[in-house]
CSV table of C-alpha atoms in Angstrom, one decimal:
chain,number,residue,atom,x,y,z
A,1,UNK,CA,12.2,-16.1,16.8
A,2,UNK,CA,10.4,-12.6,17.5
A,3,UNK,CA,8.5,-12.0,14.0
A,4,UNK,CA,9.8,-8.5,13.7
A,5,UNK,CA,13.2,-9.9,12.9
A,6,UNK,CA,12.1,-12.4,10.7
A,7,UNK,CA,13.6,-12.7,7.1
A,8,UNK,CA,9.6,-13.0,6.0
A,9,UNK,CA,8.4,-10.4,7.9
A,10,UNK,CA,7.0,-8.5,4.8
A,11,UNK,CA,5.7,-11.6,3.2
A,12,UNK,CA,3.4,-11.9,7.0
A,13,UNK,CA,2.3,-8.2,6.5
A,14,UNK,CA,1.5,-8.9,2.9
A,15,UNK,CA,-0.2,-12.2,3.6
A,16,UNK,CA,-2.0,-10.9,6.7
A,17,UNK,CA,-3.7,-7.6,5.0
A,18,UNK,CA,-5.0,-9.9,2.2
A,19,UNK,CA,-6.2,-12.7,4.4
A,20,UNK,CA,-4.4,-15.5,3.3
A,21,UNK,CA,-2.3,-16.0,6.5
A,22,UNK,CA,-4.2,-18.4,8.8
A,23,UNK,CA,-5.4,-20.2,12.1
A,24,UNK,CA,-2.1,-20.5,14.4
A,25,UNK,CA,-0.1,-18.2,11.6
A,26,UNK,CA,-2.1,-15.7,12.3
A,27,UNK,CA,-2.4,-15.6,15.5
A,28,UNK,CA,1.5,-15.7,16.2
A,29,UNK,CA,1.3,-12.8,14.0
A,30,UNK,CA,-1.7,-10.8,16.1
A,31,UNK,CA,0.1,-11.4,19.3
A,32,UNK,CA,3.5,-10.0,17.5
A,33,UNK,CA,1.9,-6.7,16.9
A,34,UNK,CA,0.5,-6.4,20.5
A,35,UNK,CA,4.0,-7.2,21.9
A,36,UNK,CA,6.7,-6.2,19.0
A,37,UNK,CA,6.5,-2.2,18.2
A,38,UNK,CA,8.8,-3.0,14.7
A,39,UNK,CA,6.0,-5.8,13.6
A,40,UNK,CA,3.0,-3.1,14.3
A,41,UNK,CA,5.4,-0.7,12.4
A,42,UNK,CA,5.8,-2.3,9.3
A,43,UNK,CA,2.1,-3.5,9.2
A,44,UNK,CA,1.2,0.0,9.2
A,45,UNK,CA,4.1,0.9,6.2
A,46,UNK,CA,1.7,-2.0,4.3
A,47,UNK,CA,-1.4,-0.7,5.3
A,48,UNK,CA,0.3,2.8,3.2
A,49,UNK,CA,0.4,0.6,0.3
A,50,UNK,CA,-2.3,-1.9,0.2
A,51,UNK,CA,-5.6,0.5,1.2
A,52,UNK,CA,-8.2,-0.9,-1.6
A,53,UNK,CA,-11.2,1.1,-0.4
A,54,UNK,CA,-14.0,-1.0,-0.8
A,55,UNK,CA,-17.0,0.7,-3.2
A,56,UNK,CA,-20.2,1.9,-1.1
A,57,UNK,CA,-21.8,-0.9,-4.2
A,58,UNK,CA,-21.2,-4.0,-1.6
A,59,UNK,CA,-23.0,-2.5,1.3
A,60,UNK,CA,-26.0,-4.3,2.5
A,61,UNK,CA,-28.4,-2.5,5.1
A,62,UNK,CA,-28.2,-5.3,8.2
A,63,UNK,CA,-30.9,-6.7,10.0
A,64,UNK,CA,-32.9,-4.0,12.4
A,65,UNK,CA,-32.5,-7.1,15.4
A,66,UNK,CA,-28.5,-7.2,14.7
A,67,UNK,CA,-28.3,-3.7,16.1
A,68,UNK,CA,-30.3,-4.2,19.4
A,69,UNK,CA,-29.0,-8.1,20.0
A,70,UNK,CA,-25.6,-6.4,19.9
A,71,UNK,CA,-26.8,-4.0,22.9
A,72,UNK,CA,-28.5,-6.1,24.6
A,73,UNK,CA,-25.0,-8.8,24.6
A,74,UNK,CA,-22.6,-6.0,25.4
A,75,UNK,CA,-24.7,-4.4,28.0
A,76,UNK,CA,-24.4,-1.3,26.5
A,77,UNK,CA,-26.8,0.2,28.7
A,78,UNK,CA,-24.2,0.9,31.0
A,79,UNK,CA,-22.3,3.1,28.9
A,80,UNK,CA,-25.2,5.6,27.7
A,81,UNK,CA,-25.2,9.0,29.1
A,82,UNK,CA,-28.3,8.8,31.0
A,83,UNK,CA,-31.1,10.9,30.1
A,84,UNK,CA,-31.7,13.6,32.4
A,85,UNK,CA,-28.3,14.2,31.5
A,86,UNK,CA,-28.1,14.9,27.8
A,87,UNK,CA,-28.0,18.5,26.4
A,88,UNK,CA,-30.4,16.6,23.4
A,89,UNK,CA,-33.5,15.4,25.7
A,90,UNK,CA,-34.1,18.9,27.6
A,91,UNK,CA,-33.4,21.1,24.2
A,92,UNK,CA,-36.0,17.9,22.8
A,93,UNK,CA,-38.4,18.5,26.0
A,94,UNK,CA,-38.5,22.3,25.4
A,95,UNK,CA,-39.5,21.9,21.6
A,96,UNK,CA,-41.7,19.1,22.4
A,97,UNK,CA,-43.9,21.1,25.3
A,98,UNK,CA,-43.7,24.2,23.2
A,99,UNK,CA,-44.4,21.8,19.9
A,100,UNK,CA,-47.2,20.0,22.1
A,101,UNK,CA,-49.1,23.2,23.9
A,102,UNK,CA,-49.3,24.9,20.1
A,103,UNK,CA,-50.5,21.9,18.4
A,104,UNK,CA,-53.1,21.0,21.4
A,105,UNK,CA,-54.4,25.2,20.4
A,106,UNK,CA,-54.4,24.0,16.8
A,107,UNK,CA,-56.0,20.4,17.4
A,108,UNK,CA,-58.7,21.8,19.8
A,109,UNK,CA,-59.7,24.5,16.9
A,110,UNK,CA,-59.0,22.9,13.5
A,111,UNK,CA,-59.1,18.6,14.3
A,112,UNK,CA,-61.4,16.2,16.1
A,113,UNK,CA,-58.7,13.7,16.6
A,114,UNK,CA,-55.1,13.4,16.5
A,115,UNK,CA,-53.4,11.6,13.6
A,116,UNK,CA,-50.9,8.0,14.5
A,117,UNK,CA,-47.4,8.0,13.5
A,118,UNK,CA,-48.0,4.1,11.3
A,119,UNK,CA,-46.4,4.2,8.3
A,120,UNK,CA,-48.3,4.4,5.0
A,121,UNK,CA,-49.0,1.2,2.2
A,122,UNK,CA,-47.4,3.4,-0.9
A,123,UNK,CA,-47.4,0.0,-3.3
A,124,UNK,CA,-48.4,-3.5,-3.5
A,125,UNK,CA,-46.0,-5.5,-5.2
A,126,UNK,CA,-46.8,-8.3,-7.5
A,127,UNK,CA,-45.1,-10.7,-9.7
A,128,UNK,CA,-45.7,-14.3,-11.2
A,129,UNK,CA,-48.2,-16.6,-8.9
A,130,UNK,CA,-45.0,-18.5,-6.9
A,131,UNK,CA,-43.5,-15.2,-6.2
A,132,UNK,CA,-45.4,-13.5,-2.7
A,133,UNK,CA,-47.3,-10.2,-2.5
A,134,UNK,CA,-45.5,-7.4,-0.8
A,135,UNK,CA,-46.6,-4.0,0.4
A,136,UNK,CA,-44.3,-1.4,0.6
A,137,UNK,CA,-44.9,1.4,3.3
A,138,UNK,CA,-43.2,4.5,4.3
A,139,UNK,CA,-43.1,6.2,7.5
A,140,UNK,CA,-44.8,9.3,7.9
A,141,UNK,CA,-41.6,11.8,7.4
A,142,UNK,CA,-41.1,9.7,4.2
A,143,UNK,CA,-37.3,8.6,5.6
A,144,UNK,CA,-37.9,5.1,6.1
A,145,UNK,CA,-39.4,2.1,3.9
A,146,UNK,CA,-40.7,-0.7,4.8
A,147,UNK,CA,-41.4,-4.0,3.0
A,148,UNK,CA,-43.7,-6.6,4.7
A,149,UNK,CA,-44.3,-9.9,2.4
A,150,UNK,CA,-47.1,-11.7,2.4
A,151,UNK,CA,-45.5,-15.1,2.8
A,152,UNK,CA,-41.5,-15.0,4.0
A,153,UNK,CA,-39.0,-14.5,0.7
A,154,UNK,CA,-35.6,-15.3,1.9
A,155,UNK,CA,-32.8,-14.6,-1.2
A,156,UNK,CA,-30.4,-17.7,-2.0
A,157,UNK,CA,-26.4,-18.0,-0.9
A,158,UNK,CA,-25.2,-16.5,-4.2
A,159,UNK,CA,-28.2,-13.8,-4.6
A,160,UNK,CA,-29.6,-10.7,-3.0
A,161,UNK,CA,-32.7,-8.9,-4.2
A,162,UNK,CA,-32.4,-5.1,-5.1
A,163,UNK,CA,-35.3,-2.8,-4.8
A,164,UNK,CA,-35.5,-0.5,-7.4
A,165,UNK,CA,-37.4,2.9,-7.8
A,166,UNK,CA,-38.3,3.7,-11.4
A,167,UNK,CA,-38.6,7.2,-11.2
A,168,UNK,CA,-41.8,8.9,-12.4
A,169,UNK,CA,-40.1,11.0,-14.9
A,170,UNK,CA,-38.8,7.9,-17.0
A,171,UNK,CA,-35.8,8.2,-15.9
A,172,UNK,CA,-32.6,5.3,-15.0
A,173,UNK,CA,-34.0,3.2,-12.0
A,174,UNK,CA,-32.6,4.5,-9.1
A,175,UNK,CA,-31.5,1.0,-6.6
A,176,UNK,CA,-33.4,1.7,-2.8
A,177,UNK,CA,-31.5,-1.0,-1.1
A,178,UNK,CA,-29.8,-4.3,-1.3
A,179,UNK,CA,-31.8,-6.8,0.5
A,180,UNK,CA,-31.4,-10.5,1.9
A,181,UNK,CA,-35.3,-10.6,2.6
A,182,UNK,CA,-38.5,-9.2,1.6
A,183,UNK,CA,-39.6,-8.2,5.1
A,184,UNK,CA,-37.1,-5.3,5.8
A,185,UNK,CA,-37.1,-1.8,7.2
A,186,UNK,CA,-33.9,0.8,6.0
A,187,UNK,CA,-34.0,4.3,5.9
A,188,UNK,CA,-34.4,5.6,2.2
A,189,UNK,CA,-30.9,6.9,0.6
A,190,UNK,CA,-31.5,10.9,1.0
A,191,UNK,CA,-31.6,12.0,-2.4
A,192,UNK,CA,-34.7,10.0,-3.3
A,193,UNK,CA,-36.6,11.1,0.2
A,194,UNK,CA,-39.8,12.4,-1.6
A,195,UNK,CA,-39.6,10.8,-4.8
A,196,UNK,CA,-41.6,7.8,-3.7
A,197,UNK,CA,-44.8,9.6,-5.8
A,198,UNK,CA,-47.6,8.7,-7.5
A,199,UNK,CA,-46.4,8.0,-11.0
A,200,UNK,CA,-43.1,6.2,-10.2
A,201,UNK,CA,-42.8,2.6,-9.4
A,202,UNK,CA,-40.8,0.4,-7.2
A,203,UNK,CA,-39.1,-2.8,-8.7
A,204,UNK,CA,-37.3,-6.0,-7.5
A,205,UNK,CA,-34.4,-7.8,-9.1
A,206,UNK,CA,-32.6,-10.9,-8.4
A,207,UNK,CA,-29.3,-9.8,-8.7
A,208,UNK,CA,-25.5,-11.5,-7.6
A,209,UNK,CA,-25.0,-11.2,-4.0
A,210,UNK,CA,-24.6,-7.7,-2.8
A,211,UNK,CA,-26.0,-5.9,-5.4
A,212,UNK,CA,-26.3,-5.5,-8.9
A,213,UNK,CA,-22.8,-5.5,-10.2
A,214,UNK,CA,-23.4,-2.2,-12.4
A,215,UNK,CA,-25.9,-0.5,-11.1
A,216,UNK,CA,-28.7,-0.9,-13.2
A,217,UNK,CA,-31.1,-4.0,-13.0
A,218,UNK,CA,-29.0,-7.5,-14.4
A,219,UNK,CA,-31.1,-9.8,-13.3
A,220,UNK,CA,-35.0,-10.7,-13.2
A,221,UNK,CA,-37.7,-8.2,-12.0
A,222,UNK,CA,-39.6,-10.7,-10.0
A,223,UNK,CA,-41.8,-7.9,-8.6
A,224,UNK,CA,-43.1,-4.6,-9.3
A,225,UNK,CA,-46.0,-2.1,-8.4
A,226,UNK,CA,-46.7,1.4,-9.1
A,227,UNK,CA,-46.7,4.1,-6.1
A,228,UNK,CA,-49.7,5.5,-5.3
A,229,UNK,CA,-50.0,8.4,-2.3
B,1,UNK,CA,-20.0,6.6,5.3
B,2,UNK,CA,-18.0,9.2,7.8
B,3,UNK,CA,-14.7,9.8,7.1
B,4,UNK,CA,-11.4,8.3,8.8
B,5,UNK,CA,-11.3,11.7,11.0
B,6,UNK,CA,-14.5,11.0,12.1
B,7,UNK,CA,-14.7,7.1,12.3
B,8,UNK,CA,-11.2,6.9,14.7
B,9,UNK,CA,-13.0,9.7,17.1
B,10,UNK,CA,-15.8,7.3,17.5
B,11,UNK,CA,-13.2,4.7,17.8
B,12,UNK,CA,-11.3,6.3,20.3
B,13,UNK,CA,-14.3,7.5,22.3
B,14,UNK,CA,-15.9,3.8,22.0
B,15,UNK,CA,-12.4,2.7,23.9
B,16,UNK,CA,-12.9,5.3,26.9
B,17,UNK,CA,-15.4,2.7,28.4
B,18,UNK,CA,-17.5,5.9,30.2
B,19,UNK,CA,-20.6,7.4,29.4
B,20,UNK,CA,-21.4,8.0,26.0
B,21,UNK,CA,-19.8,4.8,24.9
B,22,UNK,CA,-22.3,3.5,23.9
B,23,UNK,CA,-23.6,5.8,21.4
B,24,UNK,CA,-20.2,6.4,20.1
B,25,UNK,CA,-20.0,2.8,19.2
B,26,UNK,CA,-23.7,3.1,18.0
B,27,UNK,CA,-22.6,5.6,15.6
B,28,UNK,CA,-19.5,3.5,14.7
B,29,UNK,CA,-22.3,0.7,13.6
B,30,UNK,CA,-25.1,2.5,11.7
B,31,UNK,CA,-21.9,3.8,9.7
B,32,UNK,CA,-20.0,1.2,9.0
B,33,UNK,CA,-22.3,-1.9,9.3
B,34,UNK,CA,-23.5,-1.3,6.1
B,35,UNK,CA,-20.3,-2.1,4.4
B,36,UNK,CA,-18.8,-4.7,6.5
B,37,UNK,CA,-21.8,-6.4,6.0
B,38,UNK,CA,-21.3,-6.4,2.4
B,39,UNK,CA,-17.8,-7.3,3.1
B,40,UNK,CA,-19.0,-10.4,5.2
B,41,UNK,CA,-21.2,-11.6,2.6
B,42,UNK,CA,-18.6,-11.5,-0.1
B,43,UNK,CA,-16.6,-14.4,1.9
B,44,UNK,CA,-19.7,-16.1,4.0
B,45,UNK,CA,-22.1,-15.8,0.7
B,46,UNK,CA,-25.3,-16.7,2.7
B,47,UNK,CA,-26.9,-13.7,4.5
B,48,UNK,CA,-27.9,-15.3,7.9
B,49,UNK,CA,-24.1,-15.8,8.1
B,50,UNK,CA,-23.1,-12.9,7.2
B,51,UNK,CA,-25.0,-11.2,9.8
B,52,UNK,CA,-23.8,-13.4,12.4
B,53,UNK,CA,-20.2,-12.9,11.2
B,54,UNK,CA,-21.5,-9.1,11.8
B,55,UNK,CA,-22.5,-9.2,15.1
B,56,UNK,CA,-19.3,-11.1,15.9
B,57,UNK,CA,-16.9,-8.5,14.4
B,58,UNK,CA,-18.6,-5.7,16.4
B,59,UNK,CA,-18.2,-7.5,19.1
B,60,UNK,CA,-15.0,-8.1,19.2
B,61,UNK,CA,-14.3,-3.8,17.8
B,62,UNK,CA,-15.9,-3.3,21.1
B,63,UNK,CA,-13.8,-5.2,23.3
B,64,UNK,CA,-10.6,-4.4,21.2
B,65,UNK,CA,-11.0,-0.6,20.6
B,66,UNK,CA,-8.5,0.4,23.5
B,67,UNK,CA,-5.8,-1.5,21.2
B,68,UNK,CA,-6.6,0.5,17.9
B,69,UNK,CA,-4.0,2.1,17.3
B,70,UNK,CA,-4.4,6.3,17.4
B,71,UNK,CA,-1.9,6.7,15.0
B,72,UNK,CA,-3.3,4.8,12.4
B,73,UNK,CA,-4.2,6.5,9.1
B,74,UNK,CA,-7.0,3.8,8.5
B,75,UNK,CA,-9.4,3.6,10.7
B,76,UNK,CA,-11.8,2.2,8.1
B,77,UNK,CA,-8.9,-1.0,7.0
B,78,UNK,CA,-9.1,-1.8,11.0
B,79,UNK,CA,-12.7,-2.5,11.2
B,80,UNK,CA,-12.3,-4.6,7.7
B,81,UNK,CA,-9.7,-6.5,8.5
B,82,UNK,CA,-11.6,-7.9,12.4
B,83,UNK,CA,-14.5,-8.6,10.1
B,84,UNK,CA,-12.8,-10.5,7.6
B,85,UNK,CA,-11.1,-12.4,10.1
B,86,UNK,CA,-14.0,-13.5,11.5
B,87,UNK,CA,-15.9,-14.3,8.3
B,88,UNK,CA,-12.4,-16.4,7.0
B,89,UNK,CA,-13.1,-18.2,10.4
B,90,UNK,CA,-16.5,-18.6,10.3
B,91,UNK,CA,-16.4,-20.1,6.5
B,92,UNK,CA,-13.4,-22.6,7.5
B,93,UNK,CA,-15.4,-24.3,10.4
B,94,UNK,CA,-18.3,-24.5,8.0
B,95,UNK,CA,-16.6,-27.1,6.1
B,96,UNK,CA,-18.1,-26.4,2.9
B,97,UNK,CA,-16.3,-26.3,-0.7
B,98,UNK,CA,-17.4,-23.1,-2.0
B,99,UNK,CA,-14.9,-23.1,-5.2
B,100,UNK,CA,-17.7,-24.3,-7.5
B,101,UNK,CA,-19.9,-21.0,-6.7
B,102,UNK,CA,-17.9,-18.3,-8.1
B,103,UNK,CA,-19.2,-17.2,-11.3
B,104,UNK,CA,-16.2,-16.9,-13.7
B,105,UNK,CA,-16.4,-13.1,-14.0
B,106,UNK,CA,-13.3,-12.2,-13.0
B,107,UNK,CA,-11.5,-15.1,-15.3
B,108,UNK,CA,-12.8,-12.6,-18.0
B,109,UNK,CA,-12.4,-9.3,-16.7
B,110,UNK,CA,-10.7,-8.7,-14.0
B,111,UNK,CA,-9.7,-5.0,-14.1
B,112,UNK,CA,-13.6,-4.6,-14.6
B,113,UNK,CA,-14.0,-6.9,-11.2
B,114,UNK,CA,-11.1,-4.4,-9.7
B,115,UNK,CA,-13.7,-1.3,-10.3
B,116,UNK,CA,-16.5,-3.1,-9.1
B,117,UNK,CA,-15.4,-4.5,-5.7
B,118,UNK,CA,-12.8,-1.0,-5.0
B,119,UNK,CA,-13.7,2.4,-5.2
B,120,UNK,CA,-10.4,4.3,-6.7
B,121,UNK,CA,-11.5,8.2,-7.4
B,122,UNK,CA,-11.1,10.4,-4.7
B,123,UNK,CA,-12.9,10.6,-1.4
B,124,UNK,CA,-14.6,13.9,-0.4
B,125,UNK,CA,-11.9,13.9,2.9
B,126,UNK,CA,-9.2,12.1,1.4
B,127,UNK,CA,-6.3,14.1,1.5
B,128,UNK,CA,-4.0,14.2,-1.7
B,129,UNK,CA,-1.4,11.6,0.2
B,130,UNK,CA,-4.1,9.2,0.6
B,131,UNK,CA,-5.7,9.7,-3.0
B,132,UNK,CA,-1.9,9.0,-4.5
B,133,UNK,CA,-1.8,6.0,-2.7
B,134,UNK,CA,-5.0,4.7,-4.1
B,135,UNK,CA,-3.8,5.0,-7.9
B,136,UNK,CA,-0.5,3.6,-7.2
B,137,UNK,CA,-2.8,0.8,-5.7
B,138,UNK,CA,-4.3,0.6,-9.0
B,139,UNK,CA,-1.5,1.4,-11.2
B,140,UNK,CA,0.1,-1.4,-10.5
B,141,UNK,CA,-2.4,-3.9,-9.6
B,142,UNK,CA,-2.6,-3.4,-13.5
B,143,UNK,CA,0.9,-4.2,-14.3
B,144,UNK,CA,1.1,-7.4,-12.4
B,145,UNK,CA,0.8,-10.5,-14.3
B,146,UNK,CA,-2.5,-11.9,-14.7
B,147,UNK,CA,-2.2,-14.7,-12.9
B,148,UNK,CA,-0.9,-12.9,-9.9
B,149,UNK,CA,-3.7,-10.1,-9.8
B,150,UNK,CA,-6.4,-12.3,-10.3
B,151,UNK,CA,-4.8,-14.5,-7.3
B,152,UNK,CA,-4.4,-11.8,-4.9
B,153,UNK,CA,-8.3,-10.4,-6.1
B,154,UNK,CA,-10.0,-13.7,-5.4
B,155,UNK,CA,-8.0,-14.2,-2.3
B,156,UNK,CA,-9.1,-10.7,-0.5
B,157,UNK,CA,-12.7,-10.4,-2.3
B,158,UNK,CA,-13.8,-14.1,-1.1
B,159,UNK,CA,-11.1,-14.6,1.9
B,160,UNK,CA,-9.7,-17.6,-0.1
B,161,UNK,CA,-7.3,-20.1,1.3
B,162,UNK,CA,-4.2,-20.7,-0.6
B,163,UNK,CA,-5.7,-24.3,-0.8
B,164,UNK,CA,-9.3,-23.0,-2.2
B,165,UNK,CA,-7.6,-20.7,-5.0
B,166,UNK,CA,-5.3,-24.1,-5.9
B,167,UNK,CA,-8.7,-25.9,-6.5
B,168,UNK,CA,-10.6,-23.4,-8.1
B,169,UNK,CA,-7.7,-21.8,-10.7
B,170,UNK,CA,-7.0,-25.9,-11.1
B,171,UNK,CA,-2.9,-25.3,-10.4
B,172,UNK,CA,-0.9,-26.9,-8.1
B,173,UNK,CA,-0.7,-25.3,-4.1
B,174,UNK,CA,2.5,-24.6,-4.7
B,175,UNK,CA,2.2,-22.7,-7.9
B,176,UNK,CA,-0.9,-20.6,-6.0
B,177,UNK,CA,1.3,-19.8,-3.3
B,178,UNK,CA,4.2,-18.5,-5.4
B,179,UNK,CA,1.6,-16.7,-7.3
B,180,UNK,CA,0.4,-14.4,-4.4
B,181,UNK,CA,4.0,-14.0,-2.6
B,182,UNK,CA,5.1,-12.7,-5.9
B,183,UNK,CA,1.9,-10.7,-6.5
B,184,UNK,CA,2.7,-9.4,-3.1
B,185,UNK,CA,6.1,-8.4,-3.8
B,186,UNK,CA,6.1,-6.9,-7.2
B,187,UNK,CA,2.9,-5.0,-5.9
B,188,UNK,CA,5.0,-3.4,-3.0
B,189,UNK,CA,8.1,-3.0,-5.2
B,190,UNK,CA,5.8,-1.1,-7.5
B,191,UNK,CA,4.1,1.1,-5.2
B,192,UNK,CA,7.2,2.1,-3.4
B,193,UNK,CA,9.2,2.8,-7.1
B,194,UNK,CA,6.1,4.8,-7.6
B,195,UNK,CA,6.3,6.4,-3.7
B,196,UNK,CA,10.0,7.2,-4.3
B,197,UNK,CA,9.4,9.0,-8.1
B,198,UNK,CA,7.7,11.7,-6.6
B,199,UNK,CA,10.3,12.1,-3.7
């Protein structure tokens, strides 16, 4: 029988959008709504009334490797506009020849030598003697941290760490990121770009996995160090 | 995070297969990754899994972005629902019991697990259609019987199997079952009582 005129077709839709309809189930039902319009139909009347929109809370920064593994098994590269072609690199060549012969006038009158792009130690984090050192750097426009553990800290199944700023004002601590290792790289959330100052200090907690639960610290600091730039 | 407008043009431009694919579905991932990783590691619970189940998912929204469907209103609930997919999958062939791990939480408070794991107040872009849904959602995930919201929460927050939620509420599969095809039921009968009030 075609599932769109099946007496349970709801209960499918229902059962499918939560996740409880499995192995060959499910897959009877995918192939219905490639192949039966009414199926596809009344999956999108339950999509009207089931759309729980998750809270930004659970989100966890991924890996910086996922991304490029991901191109590099999709051979992506064969879908990117190339580069003498994008509006982006020549209006990016202008500013960076007109950026490049001002700043070689400045460098040749005001600096002996031009200054790297590293990122800059901000903290050294420290805890109880079985816990490992970590420095925390930024990145020269102060957009990205960067964690780098001494020995490798990898969080449980059940537990994520969460890396706190405590703000130099003595204000709430503000949560960074959600991390599944101390070694980590993730672009700082915008609205504390430039609060990473001497006086504040950055904090990690053991907390549930994905995140603290409340937004505050639950669970044990295991780390902490004051900023100093 | 973009909004739907936003997230289906990617989409739709990630499906052309042409140039500037690629960093349409580049853009699709810095977005969303974020949450469907969180989403993964609800159901996996061990990060290395999750990430796998991540790269997986993507993988499979690049080969099957010529079947999203334009007209859907929720762009966001397409990407979800390939990546839980793949996490229930992944976490069945693992062939681990993972009852035991939940912390009891939601036994206690499940409306407070509800605001937790779902964001209910209004997006930025959501349009007022889209924002009524949501509190009908929530409305009446609130009148269900305990026993049937708590079924249907554990079941999408962890992708439980009917036979995991039997083990770890302790109540026969067939109680479990009739539990979430009720819950299902009186949550649609609800929402669409609510849908035809303001008709």
């Amino acid at each position: 029988m075609k599932i769109e005129n099946h007496p349970r077709l709801d209960a499918l839709c229902g059962e499918y959008l939560l996740g409880t309809l499995r192995g060959a189930a499910r897959r009877r039902f995918e192939r219905a709504l490639r192949e039966e319009p009414l199926t596809s139909l009344r999956l999108r009347y339950w999509e009207r009334i089931f759309v729980p929109r998750y809270s930004q809370m659970i989100e966890m920064q991924p890996s910086a490797a996922g991304w490029k593994r991901l191109e590099r098994d999709l051979d992506l590269a064969r879908y990117r506009i190339p580069w003498h072609r994008r509006a982006a690199f020549w209006r990016g060549w202008a500013a960076a020849a007109t950026a490049a012969l001002v700043l070689g006038v400045v460098l040749q009158i005001s600096l002996p030598a031009y200054k790297t792009s590293e990122p800059v130690a901000v903290a050294q984090l420290t805890g109880q003697a079985d816990v490992s050192r970590v420095t925390a750097l930024l990145s020269p426009d102060g957009r990205t941290l960067e964690l780098r553990a001494a020995r490798a800290v990898v969080a449980g199944p059940a537990q994520s760490y969460e890396l706190w700023l405590l703000p130099a004002e003595g204000t709430a601590p503000v949560s960074l990121a959600v991390l599944g290792s101390l070694d980590a790289r993730f672009a700082l959330p915008p609205a504390q770009v430039g609060r990473l100052r001497s006086g504040a200090k950055l904090a990690v907690s053991v907390e549930p996995a994905g995140g603290s639960p409340t937004g505050k610290p639950t669970g044990p600091v295991i780390l902490i160090g004051p900023i100093d730039t | 995070m973009l909004n739907d407008q936003d997230i289906k043009k990617l989409l739709l431009r990630t499906a052309a297969r042409d140039e500037g694919s690629a960093e349409a579905f580049e853009s699709l991932y810095k977005t969303c990754a974020p949450l469907l990783l969180g989403v993964a590691q609800r159901i996996v619970g061990r990060r290395e899994l999750a990430e796998e189940v991540l790269h997986d998912g993507f993988a499979k929204i690049w080969r099957a972005a010529e079947s999203f469907d334009p007209l859907s209103a929720h762009p966001v609930a397409w990407l979800v629902t390939i990546v839980r997919n793949r996490a229930i999958d992944v976490q069945a062939s693992q062939n681990v019991s993972r009852v035991g791990s939940y912390h009891d939480a939601l036994d206690n408070d499940p409306d407070g697990a509800l605001d937790r794991l779902f964001d209910w107040g209004p997006a930025a872009d959501e349009g007022e259609d889209r924002r009524r849904a949501a509190q009908w959602l929530r409305d009446c995930l609130a009148e269900l019987q305990a026993v049937e919201r708590q079924s249907l929460v554990l079941a999408y927050e962890h992708g439980l199997s009917h036979g995991e939620l039997a083990a770890h509420l302790r109540k026969p599969l067939g109680t479990v079952k009739t539990w979430i095809r009720r819950g299902m039921v009186n949550l649609r009968e609800c929402v669409e009582a609510c849908m035809g009030a303001v008709r």
